[in-house]
Structure formats: C-alpha cells, structure tokens
Tab-separated table of C-alpha atoms and ligand atoms in Angstrom:
chain	number	residue	atom	x	y	z
W	21	MET	CA	-40.116	30.890	34.463
W	22	LYS	CA	-39.613	28.229	35.431
W	23	TYR	CA	-36.386	27.759	33.443
W	24	THR	CA	-35.443	30.861	34.546
W	25	ALA	CA	-36.083	29.318	37.993
W	26	LEU	CA	-34.015	26.399	38.126
W	27	VAL	CA	-31.417	27.591	36.723
W	28	LEU	CA	-30.664	30.134	39.041
W	29	VAL	CA	-31.231	27.040	41.429
W	30	LEU	CA	-28.480	25.158	39.913
W	31	VAL	CA	-25.597	27.622	40.567
W	32	ILE	CA	-26.763	28.269	43.846
W	33	LEU	CA	-26.472	24.802	44.132
W	34	VAL	CA	-22.624	24.479	41.887
W	35	ALA	CA	-20.915	27.323	43.946
W	36	ALA	CA	-22.492	26.526	47.459
W	37	ASN	CA	-20.193	23.031	46.373
W	38	ALA	CA	-16.651	24.734	45.658
W	39	CYS	CA	-16.863	26.848	47.928
W	40	LYS	CA	-17.285	24.463	50.595
W	41	LYS	CA	-14.574	22.329	48.936
W	42	THR	CA	-12.242	25.393	48.775
W	43	ASN	CA	-13.066	25.875	53.084
W	44	SER	CA	-12.172	21.785	53.627
W	45	THR	CA	-8.633	20.318	54.314
W	46	ALA	CA	-10.492	17.102	53.523
W	47	PRO	CA	-7.930	15.860	50.088
W	48	VAL	CA	-10.355	16.422	47.118
W	49	PRO	CA	-9.912	12.760	45.514
W	50	VAL	CA	-8.994	12.500	41.780
W	51	PRO	CA	-10.317	10.780	39.579
W	52	PRO	CA	-7.868	7.616	37.433
W	53	VAL	CA	-6.619	8.933	33.655
W	54	VAL	CA	-6.836	6.332	31.392
W	55	ILE	CA	-4.394	6.867	29.322
W	56	ASP	CA	-3.776	3.718	26.499
W	57	THR	CA	-0.140	3.406	27.423
W	58	GLU	CA	0.567	0.270	25.332
W	59	THR	CA	-0.412	1.336	21.885
W	60	LEU	CA	1.135	-0.077	18.501
W	61	GLN	CA	2.196	3.379	17.412
W	62	GLY	CA	4.286	3.071	21.285
W	63	ASP	CA	5.020	0.800	21.016
W	64	ALA	CA	7.171	0.483	17.410
W	65	PRO	CA	10.898	0.772	16.613
W	66	PHE	CA	9.199	2.985	13.224
W	67	LYS	CA	6.169	3.472	11.809
W	68	ILE	CA	2.844	1.710	11.949
W	69	GLY	CA	-0.157	2.617	9.802
W	70	ALA	CA	-2.798	1.503	9.148
W	71	ALA	CA	-5.255	2.441	5.241
W	72	ILE	CA	-8.397	4.165	5.780
W	73	ASP	CA	-12.005	4.373	4.019
W	74	VAL	CA	-12.926	8.122	4.183
W	75	TYR	CA	-15.977	6.909	5.306
W	76	ARG	CA	-15.435	5.234	8.294
W	77	LEU	CA	-14.013	7.910	9.603
W	78	GLN	CA	-15.674	10.789	8.880
W	79	ILE	CA	-18.786	8.415	10.827
W	80	ASP	CA	-18.116	5.979	13.231
W	81	LEU	CA	-15.966	7.131	15.959
W	82	MET	CA	-14.487	4.390	17.930
W	83	TYR	CA	-12.832	3.757	13.760
W	84	LYS	CA	-11.843	7.286	14.614
W	85	ASN	CA	-10.044	7.291	18.627
W	86	THR	CA	-9.446	3.626	17.535
W	87	LEU	CA	-6.543	5.482	14.541
W	88	LEU	CA	-5.797	8.398	17.419
W	89	ALA	CA	-3.851	6.494	20.318
W	90	GLN	CA	-2.608	3.355	17.840
W	91	GLN	CA	-1.893	4.331	13.946
W	92	ASN	CA	0.998	6.931	13.273
W	93	SER	CA	0.918	6.157	9.510
W	94	ILE	CA	-2.439	5.983	7.671
W	95	THR	CA	-2.736	5.152	3.685
W	96	ILE	CA	-5.533	6.898	1.384
W	97	GLU	CA	-7.278	2.639	0.410
W	98	ASN	CA	-9.421	4.548	-2.386
W	99	ALA	CA	-10.074	8.105	-2.282
W	100	VAL	CA	-8.011	9.339	-3.739
W	101	LYS	CA	-7.565	6.327	-6.565
W	102	TRP	CA	-7.943	7.899	-10.267
W	103	GLN	CA	-11.987	6.352	-10.459
W	104	SER	CA	-12.222	8.918	-6.899
W	105	VAL	CA	-10.361	11.442	-7.058
W	106	HIS	CA	-10.248	12.346	-11.428
W	107	PRO	CA	-13.756	10.972	-12.235
W	108	SER	CA	-14.420	12.645	-15.541
W	109	GLU	CA	-11.698	13.940	-17.741
W	110	ASN	CA	-11.409	17.238	-16.624
W	111	ILE	CA	-12.890	17.286	-12.855
W	112	PHE	CA	-10.760	16.233	-10.443
W	113	ASP	CA	-12.162	15.239	-6.491
W	114	PHE	CA	-10.481	15.826	-3.469
W	115	SER	CA	-12.112	15.675	-0.797
W	116	GLY	CA	-11.899	12.565	-0.321
W	117	GLY	CA	-8.705	12.180	-0.070
W	118	ASP	CA	-7.821	15.941	1.547
W	119	TYR	CA	-10.708	15.585	4.521
W	120	ILE	CA	-8.028	11.514	4.880
W	121	ALA	CA	-4.841	14.998	4.781
W	122	ASP	CA	-6.498	16.924	7.132
W	123	PHE	CA	-7.454	14.727	10.182
W	124	CYS	CA	-3.492	13.869	9.666
W	125	LYS	CA	-2.538	16.815	10.101
W	126	ASN	CA	-4.343	17.719	13.137
W	127	ASN	CA	-3.306	14.485	14.106
W	128	ASN	CA	-0.008	14.489	13.308
W	129	LYS	CA	-0.125	11.295	10.900
W	130	ARG	CA	2.120	10.591	8.475
W	131	LEU	CA	0.378	10.217	5.210
W	132	HIS	CA	0.747	8.230	2.420
W	133	GLY	CA	-0.961	8.646	-0.678
W	134	HIS	CA	-2.206	5.215	-2.991
W	135	CYS	CA	-1.931	4.755	-5.797
W	136	LEU	CA	-1.362	7.035	-8.385
W	137	ILE	CA	-1.182	4.764	-11.140
W	138	TRP	CA	-3.078	0.940	-11.181
W	139	TYR	CA	-4.743	-1.515	-13.535
W	140	GLN	CA	-7.565	-1.482	-12.208
W	141	ALA	CA	-10.019	1.547	-10.818
W	142	ASN	CA	-9.554	3.913	-13.402
W	143	PRO	CA	-12.828	5.360	-14.658
W	144	ASP	CA	-14.909	4.411	-17.399
W	145	TRP	CA	-14.149	7.265	-19.367
W	146	LEU	CA	-10.618	6.337	-19.427
W	147	ASN	CA	-10.979	3.390	-20.158
W	148	ASN	CA	-12.505	4.173	-23.203
W	149	TYR	CA	-10.582	7.275	-23.486
W	150	ASN	CA	-10.066	7.840	-27.623
W	151	GLY	CA	-6.752	9.726	-28.601
W	152	ASP	CA	-2.749	8.863	-29.867
W	153	SER	CA	0.162	8.782	-27.554
W	154	LEU	CA	0.514	11.927	-26.964
W	155	ALA	CA	-3.291	12.070	-25.566
W	156	TRP	CA	-2.544	9.303	-23.081
W	157	GLU	CA	1.078	10.087	-22.097
W	158	HIS	CA	-0.947	14.498	-21.536
W	159	LEU	CA	-3.313	12.307	-19.286
W	160	PHE	CA	-0.587	10.334	-17.504
W	161	LYS	CA	1.457	13.455	-17.171
W	162	THR	CA	-1.728	15.622	-16.289
W	163	HIS	CA	-3.146	13.380	-13.678
W	164	ILE	CA	-0.178	12.025	-11.694
W	165	GLN	CA	1.236	15.915	-11.433
W	166	SER	CA	-2.794	17.402	-10.266
W	167	VAL	CA	-2.758	15.523	-7.829
W	168	VAL	CA	0.562	15.236	-5.723
W	169	ALA	CA	1.462	18.936	-6.968
W	170	HIS	CA	-1.998	18.577	-4.856
W	171	TYR	CA	-0.952	17.258	-1.873
W	172	ARG	CA	2.840	18.329	-1.671
W	173	GLY	CA	3.619	18.865	1.573
W	174	LYS	CA	0.617	16.838	3.524
W	175	ALA	CA	1.682	13.091	1.444
W	176	THR	CA	4.992	12.436	2.800
W	177	SER	CA	4.687	9.028	0.153
W	178	TRP	CA	2.671	8.226	-2.364
W	179	ASP	CA	2.242	4.627	-4.892
W	180	VAL	CA	3.389	5.342	-7.306
W	181	VAL	CA	2.699	2.457	-9.783
W	182	ASN	CA	0.388	0.039	-8.714
W	183	GLU	CA	0.856	-4.137	-9.183
W	184	ALA	CA	2.444	-3.445	-12.289
W	185	PHE	CA	3.609	-7.350	-13.415
W	186	ARG	CA	2.125	-9.980	-13.577
W	187	ASP	CA	1.517	-13.246	-10.650
W	188	ASP	CA	3.599	-16.604	-12.750
W	189	ASP	CA	5.600	-15.060	-14.963
W	190	GLY	CA	7.166	-11.773	-13.121
W	191	SER	CA	6.244	-10.477	-17.175
W	192	LEU	CA	4.397	-6.830	-17.338
W	193	ARG	CA	0.529	-6.184	-17.705
W	194	VAL	CA	-0.198	-5.669	-21.314
W	195	GLN	CA	-2.925	-7.420	-22.346
W	196	ASP	CA	-6.062	-8.640	-20.517
W	197	LYS	CA	-4.988	-12.221	-20.518
W	198	TYR	CA	-8.878	-13.890	-20.508
W	199	PRO	CA	-10.667	-10.967	-22.192
W	200	GLY	CA	-14.873	-12.633	-21.857
W	201	ASP	CA	-14.400	-12.895	-17.889
W	202	ASN	CA	-15.491	-9.090	-17.410
W	203	PHE	CA	-11.567	-8.188	-15.370
W	204	ASP	CA	-9.226	-7.022	-17.415
W	205	ASP	CA	-5.821	-8.035	-16.159
W	206	GLY	CA	-3.745	-6.293	-18.505
W	207	CYS	CA	-2.810	-2.928	-18.648
W	208	ILE	CA	-4.281	0.621	-20.240
W	209	TRP	CA	-1.156	2.451	-19.572
W	210	ALA	CA	1.519	-0.090	-21.086
W	211	ARG	CA	-0.848	-1.020	-24.096
W	212	HIS	CA	-0.756	2.838	-25.104
W	213	LEU	CA	2.527	3.601	-23.124
W	214	GLY	CA	4.167	1.228	-24.209
W	215	SER	CA	6.571	-0.354	-21.538
W	216	ASP	CA	8.475	2.215	-19.885
W	217	TYR	CA	5.543	3.951	-18.496
W	218	ILE	CA	6.196	2.635	-14.920
W	219	ALA	CA	10.202	5.022	-15.244
W	220	ARG	CA	8.374	7.951	-17.154
W	221	ALA	CA	5.858	8.003	-13.479
W	222	PHE	CA	8.405	7.877	-11.577
W	223	GLU	CA	9.909	10.780	-12.888
W	224	TYR	CA	6.910	13.091	-13.536
W	225	ALA	CA	5.865	12.561	-9.949
W	226	HIS	CA	9.333	13.104	-8.285
W	227	GLU	CA	9.224	16.938	-10.007
W	228	ALA	CA	5.830	17.702	-8.544
W	229	ASP	CA	7.362	16.930	-5.551
W	230	PRO	CA	10.331	17.343	-5.402
W	231	ASN	CA	10.439	15.967	-1.608
W	232	ALA	CA	8.070	13.100	-1.972
W	233	LEU	CA	9.276	9.458	-0.985
W	234	LEU	CA	8.523	7.365	-4.453
W	235	PHE	CA	6.695	3.431	-3.930
W	236	TYR	CA	6.394	0.823	-5.977
W	237	ASN	CA	3.472	-1.314	-4.708
W	238	GLU	CA	3.110	-4.661	-5.155
W	239	TYR	CA	1.313	-8.145	-3.363
W	240	GLY	CA	2.638	-12.020	-4.302
W	241	GLN	CA	6.381	-11.111	-3.654
W	242	GLU	CA	5.457	-14.158	-0.165
W	243	TRP	CA	5.302	-16.988	-3.055
W	244	SER	CA	6.056	-15.437	-6.536
W	245	ASP	CA	10.057	-15.648	-7.120
W	246	ALA	CA	8.674	-14.369	-10.596
W	247	LYS	CA	7.281	-11.258	-9.317
W	248	THR	CA	9.907	-10.621	-7.238
W	249	ASN	CA	12.557	-10.749	-9.469
W	250	ALA	CA	10.740	-9.210	-11.345
W	251	ILE	CA	11.163	-6.403	-9.377
W	252	ILE	CA	14.931	-6.384	-8.410
W	253	ASN	CA	15.291	-5.819	-12.733
W	254	MET	CA	13.687	-3.093	-13.160
W	255	VAL	CA	15.087	-1.413	-9.141
W	256	THR	CA	18.612	-2.100	-10.478
W	257	ASP	CA	17.137	-0.338	-14.095
W	258	PHE	CA	15.704	2.315	-12.170
W	259	LYS	CA	18.911	3.150	-10.296
W	260	ALA	CA	21.256	2.346	-13.447
W	261	ARG	CA	19.318	5.576	-15.298
W	262	GLY	CA	18.869	7.642	-12.436
W	263	ILE	CA	15.014	7.119	-11.914
W	264	PRO	CA	13.842	8.426	-8.704
W	265	ILE	CA	12.607	5.386	-6.589
W	266	SER	CA	12.304	5.567	-3.301
W	267	GLY	CA	10.384	2.551	-2.048
W	268	LEU	CA	9.610	-0.862	-2.393
W	269	GLY	CA	5.906	-1.915	-1.023
W	270	LEU	CA	5.368	-5.809	0.009
W	271	GLN	CA	1.690	-6.124	0.070
W	272	MET	CA	1.032	-8.494	2.073
W	273	HIS	CA	-2.699	-9.722	1.971
W	274	ILE	CA	-1.938	-13.858	3.416
W	275	ASP	CA	-3.492	-16.108	5.150
W	276	ILE	CA	-2.479	-18.054	8.347
W	277	ASN	CA	-0.506	-21.518	4.941
W	278	THR	CA	1.424	-18.776	3.229
W	279	SER	CA	4.894	-20.232	3.836
W	280	ASN	CA	6.784	-18.515	6.462
W	281	GLU	CA	10.211	-19.448	3.732
W	282	GLY	CA	8.005	-16.909	1.553
W	283	ILE	CA	8.005	-14.743	3.637
W	284	THR	CA	11.304	-14.797	4.059
W	285	LYS	CA	13.120	-14.858	1.101
W	286	ALA	CA	10.762	-11.595	-0.169
W	287	ILE	CA	11.983	-9.482	2.572
W	288	GLN	CA	15.708	-9.902	2.294
W	289	LYS	CA	15.783	-10.119	-1.807
W	290	LEU	CA	13.898	-6.595	-0.783
W	291	ALA	CA	15.743	-5.224	1.260
W	292	ALA	CA	18.503	-5.808	-0.305
W	293	THR	CA	18.406	-3.562	-3.049
W	294	GLY	CA	19.098	-0.467	0.577
W	295	LEU	CA	15.638	1.231	-0.410
W	296	GLN	CA	12.555	2.229	2.166
W	297	ILE	CA	10.857	-1.193	2.624
W	298	TYR	CA	7.576	-0.500	3.020
W	299	ILE	CA	5.285	-3.752	4.178
W	300	SER	CA	1.801	-1.542	3.146
W	301	GLU	CA	-1.216	-3.536	2.593
W	302	LEU	CA	-1.263	-5.926	5.704
W	303	ASP	CA	-4.036	-7.934	6.403
W	304	ILE	CA	-3.554	-11.999	7.360
W	305	SER	CA	-6.636	-13.930	6.492
W	306	VAL	CA	-8.072	-17.402	8.297
W	307	ASN	CA	-10.724	-18.629	5.162
W	308	PRO	CA	-8.852	-18.154	3.010
W	309	ALA	CA	-11.421	-20.966	1.154
W	310	ASN	CA	-14.115	-18.876	1.975
W	311	ASP	CA	-15.550	-21.526	3.668
W	312	GLN	CA	-18.882	-20.336	5.646
W	313	SER	CA	-19.176	-23.386	7.984
W	314	VAL	CA	-15.920	-21.919	9.583
W	315	SER	CA	-15.442	-19.651	13.344
W	316	PHE	CA	-12.630	-18.142	14.634
W	317	THR	CA	-11.798	-20.827	16.754
W	318	THR	CA	-8.669	-20.283	18.787
W	319	ASP	CA	-6.455	-22.523	16.648
W	320	LEU	CA	-7.100	-20.149	14.113
W	321	GLN	CA	-6.194	-17.178	16.714
W	322	LYS	CA	-3.698	-18.203	17.861
W	323	LYS	CA	-2.511	-19.251	14.296
W	324	GLN	CA	-3.154	-15.096	13.046
W	325	ALA	CA	-1.372	-14.946	15.817
W	326	ASP	CA	1.132	-16.379	15.282
W	327	LYS	CA	1.919	-14.977	11.639
W	328	TYR	CA	1.815	-11.366	12.553
W	329	ALA	CA	4.602	-12.040	15.493
W	330	PHE	CA	6.481	-13.603	13.092
W	331	ILE	CA	6.618	-11.093	10.514
W	332	VAL	CA	7.105	-7.919	12.644
W	333	HIS	CA	10.106	-10.381	14.149
W	334	GLN	CA	11.704	-10.937	9.783
W	335	TYR	CA	11.712	-7.362	9.114
W	336	LYS	CA	12.672	-6.020	11.692
W	337	ALA	CA	15.244	-9.545	11.978
W	338	LEU	CA	16.240	-8.165	8.049
W	339	VAL	CA	15.077	-4.388	7.250
W	340	PRO	CA	17.480	-2.447	8.911
W	341	SER	CA	16.765	-0.371	10.171
W	342	ALA	CA	17.311	2.627	7.771
W	343	GLN	CA	15.710	1.470	5.449
W	344	GLN	CA	11.946	0.751	7.116
W	345	TYR	CA	9.360	2.322	6.321
W	346	GLY	CA	6.704	0.772	8.459
W	347	ILE	CA	4.564	-1.815	8.266
W	348	THR	CA	0.794	-0.891	7.684
W	349	THR	CA	-2.412	-2.790	8.292
W	350	TRP	CA	-5.503	-2.616	4.928
W	351	ASN	CA	-7.816	-0.442	7.685
W	352	VAL	CA	-8.602	-1.005	11.037
W	353	GLY	CA	-10.944	-3.797	12.083
W	354	ASP	CA	-12.526	-6.846	10.356
W	355	LYS	CA	-15.088	-5.297	8.946
W	356	ASP	CA	-14.140	-2.623	7.341
W	357	SER	CA	-11.424	-5.090	5.343
W	358	TRP	CA	-12.039	-5.446	2.130
W	359	ILE	CA	-11.570	-9.033	2.407
W	360	ARG	CA	-16.058	-8.418	3.869
W	361	THR	CA	-16.985	-5.394	1.838
W	362	TYR	CA	-14.403	-6.569	-1.502
W	363	ILE	CA	-15.472	-10.217	-2.240
W	364	MET	CA	-16.865	-10.288	1.052
W	365	HIS	CA	-15.414	-14.306	2.452
W	366	LYS	CA	-16.234	-15.285	5.506
W	367	ASP	CA	-13.302	-13.226	7.520
W	368	TRP	CA	-11.530	-12.463	10.318
W	369	PRO	CA	-8.217	-10.601	9.435
W	370	LEU	CA	-6.929	-7.967	11.328
W	371	LEU	CA	-5.841	-6.058	14.641
W	372	PHE	CA	-8.837	-5.463	16.263
W	373	ASP	CA	-12.499	-6.437	16.356
W	374	ASP	CA	-15.812	-5.349	14.752
W	375	ASN	CA	-17.023	-3.436	17.408
W	376	TYR	CA	-12.104	-2.282	18.027
W	377	ALA	CA	-12.286	-4.491	20.956
W	378	LYS	CA	-8.007	-5.335	20.469
W	379	LYS	CA	-7.811	-9.170	18.985
W	380	THR	CA	-5.276	-12.413	20.117
W	381	CYS	CA	-2.729	-10.851	16.908
W	382	TYR	CA	-3.131	-6.808	17.689
W	383	PHE	CA	-1.835	-8.027	21.565
W	384	SER	CA	1.764	-10.788	19.563
W	385	PHE	CA	1.583	-8.314	17.392
W	386	ARG	CA	2.257	-5.839	19.515
W	387	ASP	CA	5.142	-8.462	22.088
W	388	ALA	CA	6.523	-8.271	18.845
W	389	LEU	CA	7.037	-4.606	17.711
W	390	LYS	CA	8.520	-4.449	21.385
W	391	ASN	CA	11.078	-7.628	22.107
C	15	G3I	O1	-18.315	3.852	-1.969
C	15	G3I	C1	-18.878	3.354	-3.135
C	15	G3I	C2	-20.020	3.638	-3.046
C	15	G3I	O2	-19.713	5.050	-2.783
C	15	G3I	C3	-20.892	2.483	-3.470
C	15	G3I	O3	-22.436	2.470	-3.331
C	15	G3I	C4	-20.509	1.126	-3.383
C	15	G3I	C5	-20.939	-0.008	-4.101
C	15	G3I	O4	-20.053	-0.491	-4.834
C	15	G3I	O5	-19.195	1.029	-3.769
C	15	G3I	C6	-18.102	2.050	-3.206
C	15	G3I	O6	-16.978	2.306	-4.104
C	15	G3I	C7	-16.208	0.383	-3.151
C	15	G3I	C8	-15.216	1.193	-2.486
C	15	G3I	O7	-14.243	-0.285	-2.481
C	15	G3I	C9	-15.335	1.058	-1.402
C	15	G3I	O8	-15.696	0.486	-0.555
C	15	G3I	C10	-15.873	0.658	-4.357
C	15	G3I	O9	-16.674	-0.147	-5.811
C	15	G3I	C11	-15.142	-1.375	-4.674
C	15	G3I	O10	-13.718	-0.902	-6.246
C	15	G3I	C12	-14.022	-0.994	-3.670
C	15	G3I	O11	-13.238	-2.312	-3.607
C	15	G3I	C13	-11.617	-1.157	-3.678
C	15	G3I	C14	-9.934	-2.032	-3.864
C	15	G3I	O12	-9.136	-1.925	-3.948
C	15	G3I	C15	-10.509	-1.795	-5.661
C	15	G3I	O13	-10.319	-0.190	-5.899
C	15	G3I	C16	-11.540	-2.108	-1.405
C	15	G3I	O14	-11.641	-0.724	-0.857
C	15	G3I	C17	-9.549	-1.381	-1.728
C	15	G3I	O15	-9.447	-2.073	-0.546
C	15	G3I	C18	-9.318	-2.205	-2.543
C	15	G3I	O16	-7.735	-2.267	-2.531
C	15	G3I	C19	-6.690	-3.031	-2.969
C	15	G3I	C20	-5.631	-1.878	-3.288
C	15	G3I	O17	-5.400	-0.563	-3.834
C	15	G3I	C21	-4.456	-2.833	-3.961
C	15	G3I	N1	-4.222	-4.503	-3.450
C	15	G3I	C22	-5.372	-5.107	-3.194
C	15	G3I	C23	-6.204	-4.233	-2.494
C	15	G3I	C24	-7.210	-5.287	-1.550
C	15	G3I	O18	-7.704	-5.345	-3.130
C-alpha cells in the first residue's frame, strides 16, 4: 500500500516536471555525449585486433568495452586450440569459440581462428593416441575440417599451422630435442604424418571453407634468419604446388631490446612473398629477464612506446597496403597477458594497463597508425 502511494507520487512528480519542460520556452540543457572518437580502429588504415580470453570477455565489462571501442578484429586466444575444442576423441566443445564468434557477429568484428595444428596445447588423449598413419591422418583431417566447417562464414581466417620450425636452424620440429625436460619441443604431427603434414593441413582447411584465408603463423622471424628462410622456402614450394596458403603471421612477442634491424628485415622478407602479412600476436616486454626489482619507469614506458611506434611505421612502409592484414596484440590489458598469466613474469607488455587505462605506448601506437 505504502509502496503504491510512493509510486503514485513519483509518477505525478515526473508528469508535472514534463509539463513544466514542454511549456517552458527556456532551452533545455542537453548533456554532452562523450564518444571516444580517437580509437585504434578509427585511426588505422588496416584492421587492429586483440587476442581474446572467453572468460574475461564474459565477466569483465571494462575488458569488453575496451574491445568494443578500440579493436575491429578478434583472435581466439585459447578456446579453439585442440585441448579446448576437442577434449576427447569423439567430443568437440565449441562453447568458448561460439561465444567469441557471436560477440564478433553482434559487434561487427573480424574473427581470426587460432590455431588448428600446433605442437603444443594438445590433449593427453591425443598425445597418447595409438594408431597407424592412416588413423592419425583421419584424426588430423577430421579435426581440421570439423573446426573449420563449424566456423564457416563466421571466421574470416585461420592460423592453420602454428610454429612448425625450429629457432636455431629452421629445421622442422619432429623429435623431442631434450627428452626428460618435461616439454616436448618436437611435433606429434611430423612424427606420425611426415614432413608434408603442413601442406595437407592447408588443403584440408581449404576444402572445409574455400573462402577462409589461411595463414602459417610463427614467432621469432625477427631474430632467426634460419626460421624466416624456412618459411619462405615453404611458401615457394606451396606456390609451385598450388597449396592454398593466403598469409603469414609474424607473432612478434618481442621486447624493448629486440633489434630494429631484425624486425625490418623479417617484415621485408616476408612481404616479398606477396602473401597477406599479419602481425598476429604483438606484445613488447619491458622486463624480459623477469627481474623482480624492475618497476615500470618513465624510461621503460618511453622505450616501449618507441618500439610500438617503430613496428607500426615499418609495417606501413614495408608491406604494400593490399597485403596488410592488420596488427593484433596478444590480449588487451597488461594483466591479461600470457607473460603475466602463463610464464608469470613481472611485466607490462600491452597497450592498456591493469585497469584498461591507455598507456604511453597506446598513444604512440595510435599516432603511428594515423601519421
Ligand atoms: O582455463 C584454464 C583454467 O580453467 C585452469 O584452471 C588453468 C590452470 O592451469 O588453466 C587455464 O588454462 C590456461 C590458459 O592459458 C588460460 O589462461 C592453460 O592452462 C594455459 O596453457 C594457457 O596458456 C596459453 C598458451 O598459449 C598455451 O596454450 C596462453 O594463455 C596463450 O596466451 C598462449 O598463446 C601462445 C599462442 O597460442 C602461440 N604463440 C605463442 C603464444 C604465447 O605463448
């Protein structure tokens, strides 16, 4: 009863106020609408992306709003890696990837799938799988085609194969080089399917979605000539054989001391293939040695900002615009970075801080996109 009376009084007050406004000749002050007109996506001549963690997207409004405003391309950081999307032999779990795909569709963002075939992030059932080469080929093809077909029309592009070559000599990862260190740096695919598995992965993906752009994605091209050359040789071979490769991802997990010359050389060499060139996982560590006494000083902020700007300038200058697939950072805020969550370093590698405030490097990055 009391509640009804209160509502009634409120309604009368609101109505009276409305009448007062209508009858008044004085201009009604309009509150200013604040729109962030200066955004990365607004200032870039190509797509600007971020790799996205599903859980953060679901729970953190600041994370989501930053993405909505700033980026127009999204990479699925982990949700469609084999371990997540194919947890047992006959089960596919698309829930995480679908959440991101819906987010992209509803908000008009390009979706980049990561990654179909990798030597890491494979589930135990797969690592321990017993079967002959035909059975392995069947698993390999079924996985690629099920995942690509599921996102057909939703994912514009895919990292088909990730990190197949070694850093030191550019040879193919096959056997585990240091058995006993609890990390298999070889590759189950090369062991079971032979060295031509990369080409077949591209063919299978292309069959499942002929419109998807297909990328080979790799780290370390900026410091390993051997690896860069191996990638270029692979592309030359693929072109000669008609293997459907569309682009190359330069991950660029670098730090403030990474040689500028190395960056320039890698971009130049890869761009000369004529394929789409994608800076696919950019982050710039300021504390690669994980020194616990380091803090994020203005000097480090400036060095990081200069490096971010340098990369954008080189990308714009050295990659013809028709080949510019874009630049994606590996997540959004410093606290989301794999450098904090996966290798647990004390670091500040991304464009936004822990509260999604724009860092010095955000502004240098955006200025470089504009000018
Ligand atoms: O989501 C689970 C959580 O439920 C569980 O409690 C927790 C405990 O381990 O793990 C969580 O998953 C972790 C996931 O990151 C999300 O944080 C995985 O264990 C962990 O392996 C995974 O690490 C990812 C790593 O690749 C390995 O897949 C990083 O986030 C991801 O940033 C990193 O990304 C790679 C690219 O794919 C390829 N290039 C290099 C890049 C950086 O290493």
